[in-house]
PDB file of C-alpha atoms in Angstrom:
ATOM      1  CA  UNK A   1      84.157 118.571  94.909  1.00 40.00           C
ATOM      2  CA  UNK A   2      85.654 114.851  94.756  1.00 50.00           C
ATOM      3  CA  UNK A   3      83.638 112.149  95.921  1.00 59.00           C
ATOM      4  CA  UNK A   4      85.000 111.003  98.687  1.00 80.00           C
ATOM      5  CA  UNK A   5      87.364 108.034  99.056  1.00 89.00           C
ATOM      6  CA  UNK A   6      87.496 104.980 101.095  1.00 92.00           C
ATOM      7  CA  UNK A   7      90.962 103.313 101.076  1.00 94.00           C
ATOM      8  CA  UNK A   8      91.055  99.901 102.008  1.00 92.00           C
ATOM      9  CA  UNK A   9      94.252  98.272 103.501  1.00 91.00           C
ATOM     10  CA  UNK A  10      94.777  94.304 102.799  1.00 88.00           C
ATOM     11  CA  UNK A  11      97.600  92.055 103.758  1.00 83.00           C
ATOM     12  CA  UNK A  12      98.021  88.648 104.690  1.00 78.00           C
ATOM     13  CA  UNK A  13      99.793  87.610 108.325  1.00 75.00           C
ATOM     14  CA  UNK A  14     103.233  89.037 108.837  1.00 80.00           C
ATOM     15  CA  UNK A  15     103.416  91.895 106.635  1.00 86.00           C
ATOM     16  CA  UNK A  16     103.554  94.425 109.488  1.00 87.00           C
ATOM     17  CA  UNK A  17      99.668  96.168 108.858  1.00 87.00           C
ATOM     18  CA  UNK A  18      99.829  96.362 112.303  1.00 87.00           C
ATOM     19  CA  UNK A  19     102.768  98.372 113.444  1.00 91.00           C
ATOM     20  CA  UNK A  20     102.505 100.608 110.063  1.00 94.00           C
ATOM     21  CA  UNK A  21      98.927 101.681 111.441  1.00 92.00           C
ATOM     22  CA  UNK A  22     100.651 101.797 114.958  1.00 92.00           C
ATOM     23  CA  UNK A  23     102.986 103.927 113.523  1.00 93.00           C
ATOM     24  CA  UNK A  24     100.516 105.963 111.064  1.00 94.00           C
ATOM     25  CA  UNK A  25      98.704 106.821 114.587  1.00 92.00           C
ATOM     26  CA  UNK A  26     101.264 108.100 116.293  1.00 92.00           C
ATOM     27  CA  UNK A  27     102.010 110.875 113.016  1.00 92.00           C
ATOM     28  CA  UNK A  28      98.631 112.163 113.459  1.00 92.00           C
ATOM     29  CA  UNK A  29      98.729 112.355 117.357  1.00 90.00           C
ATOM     30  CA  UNK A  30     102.148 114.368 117.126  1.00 88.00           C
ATOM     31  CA  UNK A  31     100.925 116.232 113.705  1.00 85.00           C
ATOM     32  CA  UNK A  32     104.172 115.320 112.151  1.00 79.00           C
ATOM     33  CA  UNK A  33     102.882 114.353 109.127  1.00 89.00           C
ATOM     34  CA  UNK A  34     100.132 115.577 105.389  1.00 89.00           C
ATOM     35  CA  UNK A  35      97.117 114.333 107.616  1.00 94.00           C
ATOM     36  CA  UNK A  36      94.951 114.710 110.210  1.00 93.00           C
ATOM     37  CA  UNK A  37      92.178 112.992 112.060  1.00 93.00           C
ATOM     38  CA  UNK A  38      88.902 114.684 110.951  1.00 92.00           C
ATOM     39  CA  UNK A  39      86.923 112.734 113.186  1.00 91.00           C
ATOM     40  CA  UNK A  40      86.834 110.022 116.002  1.00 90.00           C
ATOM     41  CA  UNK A  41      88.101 106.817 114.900  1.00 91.00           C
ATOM     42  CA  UNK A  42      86.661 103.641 115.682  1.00 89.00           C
ATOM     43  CA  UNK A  43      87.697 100.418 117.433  1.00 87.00           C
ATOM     44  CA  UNK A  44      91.749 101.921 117.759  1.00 89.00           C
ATOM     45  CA  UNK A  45      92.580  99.098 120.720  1.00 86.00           C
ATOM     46  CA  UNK A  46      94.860  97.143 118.211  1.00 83.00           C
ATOM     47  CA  UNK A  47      97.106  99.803 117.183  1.00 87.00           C
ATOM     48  CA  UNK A  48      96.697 101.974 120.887  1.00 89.00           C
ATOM     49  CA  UNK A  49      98.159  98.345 122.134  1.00 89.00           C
ATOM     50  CA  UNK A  50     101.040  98.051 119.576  1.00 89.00           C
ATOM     51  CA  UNK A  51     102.139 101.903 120.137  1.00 91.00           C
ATOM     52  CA  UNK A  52     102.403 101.410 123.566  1.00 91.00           C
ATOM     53  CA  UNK A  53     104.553  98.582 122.457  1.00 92.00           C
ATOM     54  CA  UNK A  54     106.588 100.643 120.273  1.00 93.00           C
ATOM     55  CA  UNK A  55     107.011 103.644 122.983  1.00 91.00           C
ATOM     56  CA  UNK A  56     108.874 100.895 125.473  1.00 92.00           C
ATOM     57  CA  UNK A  57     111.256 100.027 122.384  1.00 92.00           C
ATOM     58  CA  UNK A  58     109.537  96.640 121.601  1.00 92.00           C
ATOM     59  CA  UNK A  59     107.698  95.366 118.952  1.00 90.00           C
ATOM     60  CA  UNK A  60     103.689  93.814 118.944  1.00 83.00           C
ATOM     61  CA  UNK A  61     102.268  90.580 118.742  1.00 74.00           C
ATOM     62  CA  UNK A  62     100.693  89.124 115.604  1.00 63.00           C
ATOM     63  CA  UNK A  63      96.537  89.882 115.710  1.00 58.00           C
ATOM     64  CA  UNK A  64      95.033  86.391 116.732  1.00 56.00           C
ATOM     65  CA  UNK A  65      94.084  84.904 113.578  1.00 52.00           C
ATOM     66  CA  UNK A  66      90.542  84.210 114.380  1.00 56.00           C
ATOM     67  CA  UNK A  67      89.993  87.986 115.044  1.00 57.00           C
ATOM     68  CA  UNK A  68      88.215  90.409 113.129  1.00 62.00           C
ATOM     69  CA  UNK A  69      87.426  93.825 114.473  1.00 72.00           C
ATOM     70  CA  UNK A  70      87.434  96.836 111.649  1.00 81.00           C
ATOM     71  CA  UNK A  71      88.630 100.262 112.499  1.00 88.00           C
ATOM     72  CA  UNK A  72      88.199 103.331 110.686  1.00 92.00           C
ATOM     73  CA  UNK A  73      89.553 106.419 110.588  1.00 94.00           C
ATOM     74  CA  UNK A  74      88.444 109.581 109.018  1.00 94.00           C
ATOM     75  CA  UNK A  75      90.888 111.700 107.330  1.00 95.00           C
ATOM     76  CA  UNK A  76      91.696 115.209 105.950  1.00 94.00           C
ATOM     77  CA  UNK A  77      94.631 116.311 103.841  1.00 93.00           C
ATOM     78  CA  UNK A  78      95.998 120.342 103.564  1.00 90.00           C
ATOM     79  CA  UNK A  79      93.668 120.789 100.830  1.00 91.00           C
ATOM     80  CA  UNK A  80      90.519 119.702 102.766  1.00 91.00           C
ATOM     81  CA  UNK A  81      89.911 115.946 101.078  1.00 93.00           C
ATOM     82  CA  UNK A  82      87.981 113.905 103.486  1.00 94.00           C
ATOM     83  CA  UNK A  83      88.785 110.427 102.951  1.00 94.00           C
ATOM     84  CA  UNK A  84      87.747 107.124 105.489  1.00 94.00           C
ATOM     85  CA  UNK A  85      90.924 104.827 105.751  1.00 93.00           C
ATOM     86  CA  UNK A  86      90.061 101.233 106.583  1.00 90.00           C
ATOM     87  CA  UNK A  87      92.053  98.984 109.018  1.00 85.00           C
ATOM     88  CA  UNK A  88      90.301  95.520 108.658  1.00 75.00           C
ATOM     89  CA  UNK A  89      92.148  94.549 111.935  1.00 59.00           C
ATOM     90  CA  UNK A  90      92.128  90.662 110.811  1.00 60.00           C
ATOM     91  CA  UNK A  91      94.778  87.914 111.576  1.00 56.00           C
ATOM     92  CA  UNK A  92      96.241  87.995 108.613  1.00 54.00           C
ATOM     93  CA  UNK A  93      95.569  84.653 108.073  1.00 60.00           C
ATOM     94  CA  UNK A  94      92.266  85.286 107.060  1.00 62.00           C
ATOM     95  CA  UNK A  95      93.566  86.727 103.946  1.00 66.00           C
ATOM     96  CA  UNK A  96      95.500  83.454 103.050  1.00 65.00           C
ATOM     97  CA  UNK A  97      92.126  81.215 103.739  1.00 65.00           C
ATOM     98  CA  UNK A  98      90.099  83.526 101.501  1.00 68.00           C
ATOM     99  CA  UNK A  99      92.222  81.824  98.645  1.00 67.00           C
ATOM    100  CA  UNK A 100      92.593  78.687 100.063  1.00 68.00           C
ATOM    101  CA  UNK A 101      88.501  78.046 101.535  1.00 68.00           C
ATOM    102  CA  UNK A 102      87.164  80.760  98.616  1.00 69.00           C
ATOM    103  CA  UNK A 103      85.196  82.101 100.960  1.00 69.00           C
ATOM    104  CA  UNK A 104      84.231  85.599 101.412  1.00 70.00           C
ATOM    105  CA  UNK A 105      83.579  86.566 104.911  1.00 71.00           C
ATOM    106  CA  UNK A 106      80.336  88.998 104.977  1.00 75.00           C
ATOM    107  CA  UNK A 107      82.336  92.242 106.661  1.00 73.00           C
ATOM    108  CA  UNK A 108      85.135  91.885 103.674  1.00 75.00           C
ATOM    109  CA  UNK A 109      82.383  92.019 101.183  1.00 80.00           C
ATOM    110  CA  UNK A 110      80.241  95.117 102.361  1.00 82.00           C
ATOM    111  CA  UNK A 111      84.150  96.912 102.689  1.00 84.00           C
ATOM    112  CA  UNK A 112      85.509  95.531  99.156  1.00 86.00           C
ATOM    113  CA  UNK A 113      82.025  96.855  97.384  1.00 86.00           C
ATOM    114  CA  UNK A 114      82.619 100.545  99.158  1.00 88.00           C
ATOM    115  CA  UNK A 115      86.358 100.918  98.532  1.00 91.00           C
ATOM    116  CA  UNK A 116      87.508 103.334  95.864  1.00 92.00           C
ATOM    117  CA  UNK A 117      91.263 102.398  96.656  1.00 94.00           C
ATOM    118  CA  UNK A 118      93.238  99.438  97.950  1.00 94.00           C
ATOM    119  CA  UNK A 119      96.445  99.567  99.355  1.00 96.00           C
ATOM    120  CA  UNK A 120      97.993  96.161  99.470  1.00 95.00           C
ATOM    121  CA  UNK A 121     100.990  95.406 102.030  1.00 95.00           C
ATOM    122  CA  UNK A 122     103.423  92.796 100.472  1.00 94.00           C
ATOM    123  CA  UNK A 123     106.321  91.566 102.805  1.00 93.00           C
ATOM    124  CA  UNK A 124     109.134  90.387  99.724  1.00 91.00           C
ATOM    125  CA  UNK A 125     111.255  89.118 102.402  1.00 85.00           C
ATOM    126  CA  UNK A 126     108.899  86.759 103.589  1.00 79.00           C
ATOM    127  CA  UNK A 127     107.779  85.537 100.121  1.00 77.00           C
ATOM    128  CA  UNK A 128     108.732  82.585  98.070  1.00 68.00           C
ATOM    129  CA  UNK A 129     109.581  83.711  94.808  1.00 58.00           C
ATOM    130  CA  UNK A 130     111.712  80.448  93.481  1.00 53.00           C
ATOM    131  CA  UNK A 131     109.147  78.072  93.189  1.00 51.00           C
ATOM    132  CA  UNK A 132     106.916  79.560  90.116  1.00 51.00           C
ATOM    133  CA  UNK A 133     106.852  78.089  86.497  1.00 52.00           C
ATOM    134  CA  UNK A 134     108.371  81.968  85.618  1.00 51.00           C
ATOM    135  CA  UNK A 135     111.914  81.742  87.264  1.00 50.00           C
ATOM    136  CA  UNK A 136     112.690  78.456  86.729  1.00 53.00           C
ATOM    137  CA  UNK A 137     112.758  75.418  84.007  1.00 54.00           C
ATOM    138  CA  UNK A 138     110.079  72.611  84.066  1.00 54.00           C
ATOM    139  CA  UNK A 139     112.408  69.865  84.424  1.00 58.00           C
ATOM    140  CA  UNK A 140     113.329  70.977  87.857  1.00 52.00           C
ATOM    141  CA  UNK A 141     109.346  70.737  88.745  1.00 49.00           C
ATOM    142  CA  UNK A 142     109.498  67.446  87.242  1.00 54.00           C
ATOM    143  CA  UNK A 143     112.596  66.073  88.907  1.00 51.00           C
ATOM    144  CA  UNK A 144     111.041  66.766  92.417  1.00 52.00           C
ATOM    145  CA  UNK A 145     107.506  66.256  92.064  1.00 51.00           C
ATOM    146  CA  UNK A 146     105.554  64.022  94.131  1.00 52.00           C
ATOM    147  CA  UNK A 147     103.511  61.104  93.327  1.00 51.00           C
ATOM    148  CA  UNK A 148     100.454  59.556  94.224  1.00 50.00           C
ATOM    149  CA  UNK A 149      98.171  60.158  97.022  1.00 47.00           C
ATOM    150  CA  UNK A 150     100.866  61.817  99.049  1.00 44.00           C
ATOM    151  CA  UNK A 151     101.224  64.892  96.307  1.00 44.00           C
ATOM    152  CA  UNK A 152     100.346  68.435  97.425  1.00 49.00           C
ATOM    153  CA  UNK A 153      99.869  71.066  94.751  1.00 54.00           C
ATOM    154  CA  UNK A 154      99.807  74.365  96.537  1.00 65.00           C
ATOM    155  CA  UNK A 155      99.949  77.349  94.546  1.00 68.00           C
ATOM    156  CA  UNK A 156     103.197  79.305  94.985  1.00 80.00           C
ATOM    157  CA  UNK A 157     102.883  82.620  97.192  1.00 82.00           C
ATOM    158  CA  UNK A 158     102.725  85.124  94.087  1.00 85.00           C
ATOM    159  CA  UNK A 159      99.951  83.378  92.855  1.00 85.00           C
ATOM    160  CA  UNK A 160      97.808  83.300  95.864  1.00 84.00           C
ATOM    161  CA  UNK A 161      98.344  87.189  95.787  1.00 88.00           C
ATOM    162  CA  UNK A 162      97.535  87.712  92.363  1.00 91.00           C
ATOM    163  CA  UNK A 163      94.577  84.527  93.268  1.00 87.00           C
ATOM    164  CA  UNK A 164      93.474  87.483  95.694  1.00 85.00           C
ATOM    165  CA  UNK A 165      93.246  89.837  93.661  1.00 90.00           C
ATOM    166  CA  UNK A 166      91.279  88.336  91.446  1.00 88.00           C
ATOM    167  CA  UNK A 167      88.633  87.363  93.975  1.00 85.00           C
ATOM    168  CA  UNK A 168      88.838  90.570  95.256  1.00 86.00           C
ATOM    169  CA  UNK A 169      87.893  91.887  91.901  1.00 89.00           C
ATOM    170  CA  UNK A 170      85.535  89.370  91.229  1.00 84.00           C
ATOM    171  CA  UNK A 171      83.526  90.620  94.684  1.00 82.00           C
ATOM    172  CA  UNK A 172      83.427  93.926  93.381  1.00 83.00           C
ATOM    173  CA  UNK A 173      81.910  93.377  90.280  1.00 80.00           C
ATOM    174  CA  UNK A 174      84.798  94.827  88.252  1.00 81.00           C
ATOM    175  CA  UNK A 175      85.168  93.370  84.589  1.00 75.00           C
ATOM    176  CA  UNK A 176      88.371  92.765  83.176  1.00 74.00           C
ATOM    177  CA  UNK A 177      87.888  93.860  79.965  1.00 79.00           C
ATOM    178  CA  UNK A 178      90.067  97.097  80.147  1.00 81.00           C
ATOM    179  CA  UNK A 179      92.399  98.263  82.552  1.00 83.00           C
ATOM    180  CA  UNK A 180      90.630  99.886  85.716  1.00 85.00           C
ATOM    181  CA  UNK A 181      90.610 103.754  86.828  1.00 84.00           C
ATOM    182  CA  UNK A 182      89.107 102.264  90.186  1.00 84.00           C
ATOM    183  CA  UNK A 183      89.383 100.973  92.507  1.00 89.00           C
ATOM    184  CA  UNK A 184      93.058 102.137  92.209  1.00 91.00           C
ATOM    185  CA  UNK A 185      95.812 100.177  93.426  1.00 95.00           C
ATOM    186  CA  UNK A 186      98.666 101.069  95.506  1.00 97.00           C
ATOM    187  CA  UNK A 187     100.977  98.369  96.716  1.00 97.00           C
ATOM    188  CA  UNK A 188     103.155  99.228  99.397  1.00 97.00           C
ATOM    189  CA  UNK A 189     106.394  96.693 100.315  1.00 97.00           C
ATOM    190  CA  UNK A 190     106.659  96.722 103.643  1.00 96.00           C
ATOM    191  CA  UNK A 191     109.637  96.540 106.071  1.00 94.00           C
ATOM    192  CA  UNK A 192     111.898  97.762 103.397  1.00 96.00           C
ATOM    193  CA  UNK A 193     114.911  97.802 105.552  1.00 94.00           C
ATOM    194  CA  UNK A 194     115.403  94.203 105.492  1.00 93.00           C
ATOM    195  CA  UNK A 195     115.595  93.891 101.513  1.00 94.00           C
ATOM    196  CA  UNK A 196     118.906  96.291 101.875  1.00 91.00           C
ATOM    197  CA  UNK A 197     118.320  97.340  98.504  1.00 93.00           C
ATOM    198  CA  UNK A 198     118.654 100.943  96.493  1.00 93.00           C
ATOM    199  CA  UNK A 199     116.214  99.387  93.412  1.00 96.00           C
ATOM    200  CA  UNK A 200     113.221 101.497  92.690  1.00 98.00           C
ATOM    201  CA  UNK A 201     110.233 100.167  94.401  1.00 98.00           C
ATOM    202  CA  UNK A 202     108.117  98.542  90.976  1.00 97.00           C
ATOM    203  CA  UNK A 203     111.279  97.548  89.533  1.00 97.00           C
ATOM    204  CA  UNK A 204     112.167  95.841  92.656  1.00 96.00           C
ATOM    205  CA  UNK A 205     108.389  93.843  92.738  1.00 96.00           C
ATOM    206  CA  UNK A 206     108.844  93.023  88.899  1.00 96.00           C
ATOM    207  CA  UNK A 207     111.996  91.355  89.304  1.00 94.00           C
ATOM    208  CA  UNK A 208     110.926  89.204  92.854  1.00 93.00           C
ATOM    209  CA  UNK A 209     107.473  88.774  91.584  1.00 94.00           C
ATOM    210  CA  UNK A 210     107.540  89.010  88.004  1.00 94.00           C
ATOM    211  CA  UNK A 211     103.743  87.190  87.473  1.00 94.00           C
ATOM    212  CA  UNK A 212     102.183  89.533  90.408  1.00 95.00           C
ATOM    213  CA  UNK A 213     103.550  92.862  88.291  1.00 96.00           C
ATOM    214  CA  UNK A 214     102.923  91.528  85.168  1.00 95.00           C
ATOM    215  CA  UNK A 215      98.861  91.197  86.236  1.00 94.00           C
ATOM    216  CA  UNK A 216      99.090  94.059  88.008  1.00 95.00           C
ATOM    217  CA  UNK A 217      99.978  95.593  85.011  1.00 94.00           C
ATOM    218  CA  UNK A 218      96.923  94.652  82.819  1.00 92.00           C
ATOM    219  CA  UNK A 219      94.709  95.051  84.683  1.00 92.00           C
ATOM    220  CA  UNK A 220      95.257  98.600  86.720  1.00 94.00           C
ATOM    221  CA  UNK A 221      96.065 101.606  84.975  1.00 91.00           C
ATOM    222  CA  UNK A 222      98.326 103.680  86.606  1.00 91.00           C
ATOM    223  CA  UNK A 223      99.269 101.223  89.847  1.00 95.00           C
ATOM    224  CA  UNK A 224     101.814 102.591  92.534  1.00 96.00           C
ATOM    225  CA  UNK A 225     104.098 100.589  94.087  1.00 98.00           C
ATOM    226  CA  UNK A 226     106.089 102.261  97.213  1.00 98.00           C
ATOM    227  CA  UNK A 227     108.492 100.820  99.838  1.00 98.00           C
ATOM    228  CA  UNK A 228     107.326 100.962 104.031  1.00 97.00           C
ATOM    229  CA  UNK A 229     109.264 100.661 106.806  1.00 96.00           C
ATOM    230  CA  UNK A 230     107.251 100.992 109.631  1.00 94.00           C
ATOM    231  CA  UNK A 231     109.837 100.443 112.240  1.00 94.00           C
ATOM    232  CA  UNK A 232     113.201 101.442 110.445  1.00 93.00           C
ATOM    233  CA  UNK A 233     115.083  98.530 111.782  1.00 91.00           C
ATOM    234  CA  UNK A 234     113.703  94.999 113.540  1.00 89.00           C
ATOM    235  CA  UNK A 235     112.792  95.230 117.164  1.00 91.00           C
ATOM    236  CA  UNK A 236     112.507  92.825 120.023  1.00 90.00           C
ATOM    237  CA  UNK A 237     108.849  91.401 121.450  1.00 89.00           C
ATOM    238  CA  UNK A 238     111.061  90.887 124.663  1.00 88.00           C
ATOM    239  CA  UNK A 239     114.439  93.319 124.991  1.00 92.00           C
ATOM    240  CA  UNK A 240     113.584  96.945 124.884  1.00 89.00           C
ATOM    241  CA  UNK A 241     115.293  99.075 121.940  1.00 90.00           C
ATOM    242  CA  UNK A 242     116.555 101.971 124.208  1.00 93.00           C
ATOM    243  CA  UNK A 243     116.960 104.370 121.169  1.00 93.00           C
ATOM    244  CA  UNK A 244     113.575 103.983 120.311  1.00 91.00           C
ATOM    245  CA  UNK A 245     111.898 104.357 123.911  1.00 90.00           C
ATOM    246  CA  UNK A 246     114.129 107.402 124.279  1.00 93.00           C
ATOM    247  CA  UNK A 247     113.678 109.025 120.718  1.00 94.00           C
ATOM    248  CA  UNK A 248     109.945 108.005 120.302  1.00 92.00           C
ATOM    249  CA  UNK A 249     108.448 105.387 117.444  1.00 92.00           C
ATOM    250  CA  UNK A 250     107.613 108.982 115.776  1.00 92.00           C
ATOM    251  CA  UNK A 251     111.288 109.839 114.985  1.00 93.00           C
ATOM    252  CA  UNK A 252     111.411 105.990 113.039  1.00 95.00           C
ATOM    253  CA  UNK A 253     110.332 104.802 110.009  1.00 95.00           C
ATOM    254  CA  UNK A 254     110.136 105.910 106.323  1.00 97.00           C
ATOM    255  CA  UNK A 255     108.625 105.677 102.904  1.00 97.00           C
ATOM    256  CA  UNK A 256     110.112 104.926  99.628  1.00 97.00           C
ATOM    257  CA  UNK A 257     108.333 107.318  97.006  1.00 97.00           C
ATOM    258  CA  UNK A 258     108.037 105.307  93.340  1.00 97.00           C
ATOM    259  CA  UNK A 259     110.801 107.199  92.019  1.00 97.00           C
ATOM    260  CA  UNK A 260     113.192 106.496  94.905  1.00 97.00           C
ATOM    261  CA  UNK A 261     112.757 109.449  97.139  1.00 97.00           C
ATOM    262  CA  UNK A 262     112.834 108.573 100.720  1.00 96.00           C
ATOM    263  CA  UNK A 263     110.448 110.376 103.468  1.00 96.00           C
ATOM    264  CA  UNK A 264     109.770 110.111 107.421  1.00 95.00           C
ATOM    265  CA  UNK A 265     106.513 111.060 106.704  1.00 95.00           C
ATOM    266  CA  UNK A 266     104.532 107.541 106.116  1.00 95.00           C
ATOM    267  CA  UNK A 267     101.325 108.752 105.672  1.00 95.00           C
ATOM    268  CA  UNK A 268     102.577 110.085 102.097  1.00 95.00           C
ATOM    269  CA  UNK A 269     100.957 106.659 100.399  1.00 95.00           C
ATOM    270  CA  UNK A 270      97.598 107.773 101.981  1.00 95.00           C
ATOM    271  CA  UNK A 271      97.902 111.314 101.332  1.00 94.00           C
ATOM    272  CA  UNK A 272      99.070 110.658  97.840  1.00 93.00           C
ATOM    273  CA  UNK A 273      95.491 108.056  97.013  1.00 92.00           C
ATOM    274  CA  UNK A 274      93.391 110.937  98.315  1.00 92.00           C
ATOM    275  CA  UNK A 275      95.049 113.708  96.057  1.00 90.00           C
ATOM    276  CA  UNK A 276      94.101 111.527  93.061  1.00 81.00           C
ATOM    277  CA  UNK A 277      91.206 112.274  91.157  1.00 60.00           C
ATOM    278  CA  UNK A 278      88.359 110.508  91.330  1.00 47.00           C
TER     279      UNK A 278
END
């Protein structure tokens, strides 16, 4: 039988973890979906908060970004893999100070060492993807570059993902030296319906965020990339969506499989990591 796996979810503030495990609940309470709960989660105020959100047509707020309360949920597939999905339920902040302070909080480290996967959210939309040496000439750098003690080199937002990565690697002991079986990667783009786009998923991340794929790349494999929409469409914190209060946040949302297959069923990316061998 197949060891079994511990899937870890990362993604810095705004990328919708939230909502998508908000969402992901609500499958597995209504059985609409390749899983079910094997067990009794832990710690499931965050996303029992945001559903109720969802159910009145609205959408969440943002986790406080000094909080950090893990919840974890074990899963079962149709073919009986067990599997224990980790929701680091962190302000997504946390992730961005990791690369900025370089410092590993002692909960991240005890879940990066046990994770066999990592699913990493990206929000595209919300990236800056102009501003790297890749996409566009050095003169323009040079033309608009700051002197003295005023200057401010921050690193541009595909590097601090792949700068993640790599510390995230780093903490795991994992050697660079050939591509990696494990942990394996799966990267899922999240709220896909505001891109308005009909590009495959990884063709889509190599052309926004050419140095992230191109590390990806080396250093994983056989990575997946996937587009998530959580919500299908943008809701309100404030005005009620009636559609959605009437329907139910169960009848929204969809995946986009790698080769450009759409499905309701967003627990696919999860289901799909456990089916892999180990």
């Amino acid at each position: 039988m197949d060891a079994q796996h511990t899937i870890l979810l990362v993604g810095e503030s705004n990328v919708g973890k939230t909502h998508y495990g908000a969402q992901f609940l609500k499958r597995l309470m209504v059985k609409s979906c390749a899983l079910k709960m094997s067990g009794a989660a832990t710690n499931l105020e965050a996303f029992s908060t945001a559903l109720s959100c969802l159910t009145e047509g609205k959408s969440t707020d943002h986790t406080p970004a000094n909080t950090y309360v893990e919840s974890v949920w074990p899963i079962e597939d149709g073919a009986g893999r067990y599997a224990e999905l980790v929701w680091p339920d962190y302000g997504g902040e946390q992730v961005r100070n990791l690369v900025t302070q370089r410092r590993i909080p002692a909960a991240w480290r005890e879940r990066v060492l046990e994770a066999t996967d990592w699913v990493l959210l990206i929000r595209l939309h919300s990236l800056r993807s102009e501003d790297d040496l890749l996409s566009r000439p050095l003169q323009s750098f040079a033309a608009t570059e700051p002197t003295g003690e005023t200057a401010v080199h921050e690193p541009s937002d595909q590097a601090r993902v792949v700068e993640l990565l790599q510390m995230l690697l780093y903490l795991a002991q994992f050697h660079l030296d050939r591509p990696l079986r494990k942990p394996r990667l799966t990267i899922l783009l999240s709220c896909w319906d505001e891109l308005e786009t009909t590009e495959l998923p990884a063709n889509l991340l190599a052309s926004r965020l050419p140095m992230l794929w191109s590390f990806v790349r080396s250093n994983w494999i056989s990575p997946t990339v996937m587009g998530l929409s959580a919500l299908e469409r943008a809701l309100s914190k404030t005005d009620a969506d009636q559609e959605y209060a009437i329907r139910g946040p169960e009848e929204f949302g969809y995946i986009v499989l790698p080769d450009g297959a759409k499905s309701t069923d967003i627990t696919l990316p999860i289901q799909r990591v456990m089916a892999d061998g180990t």
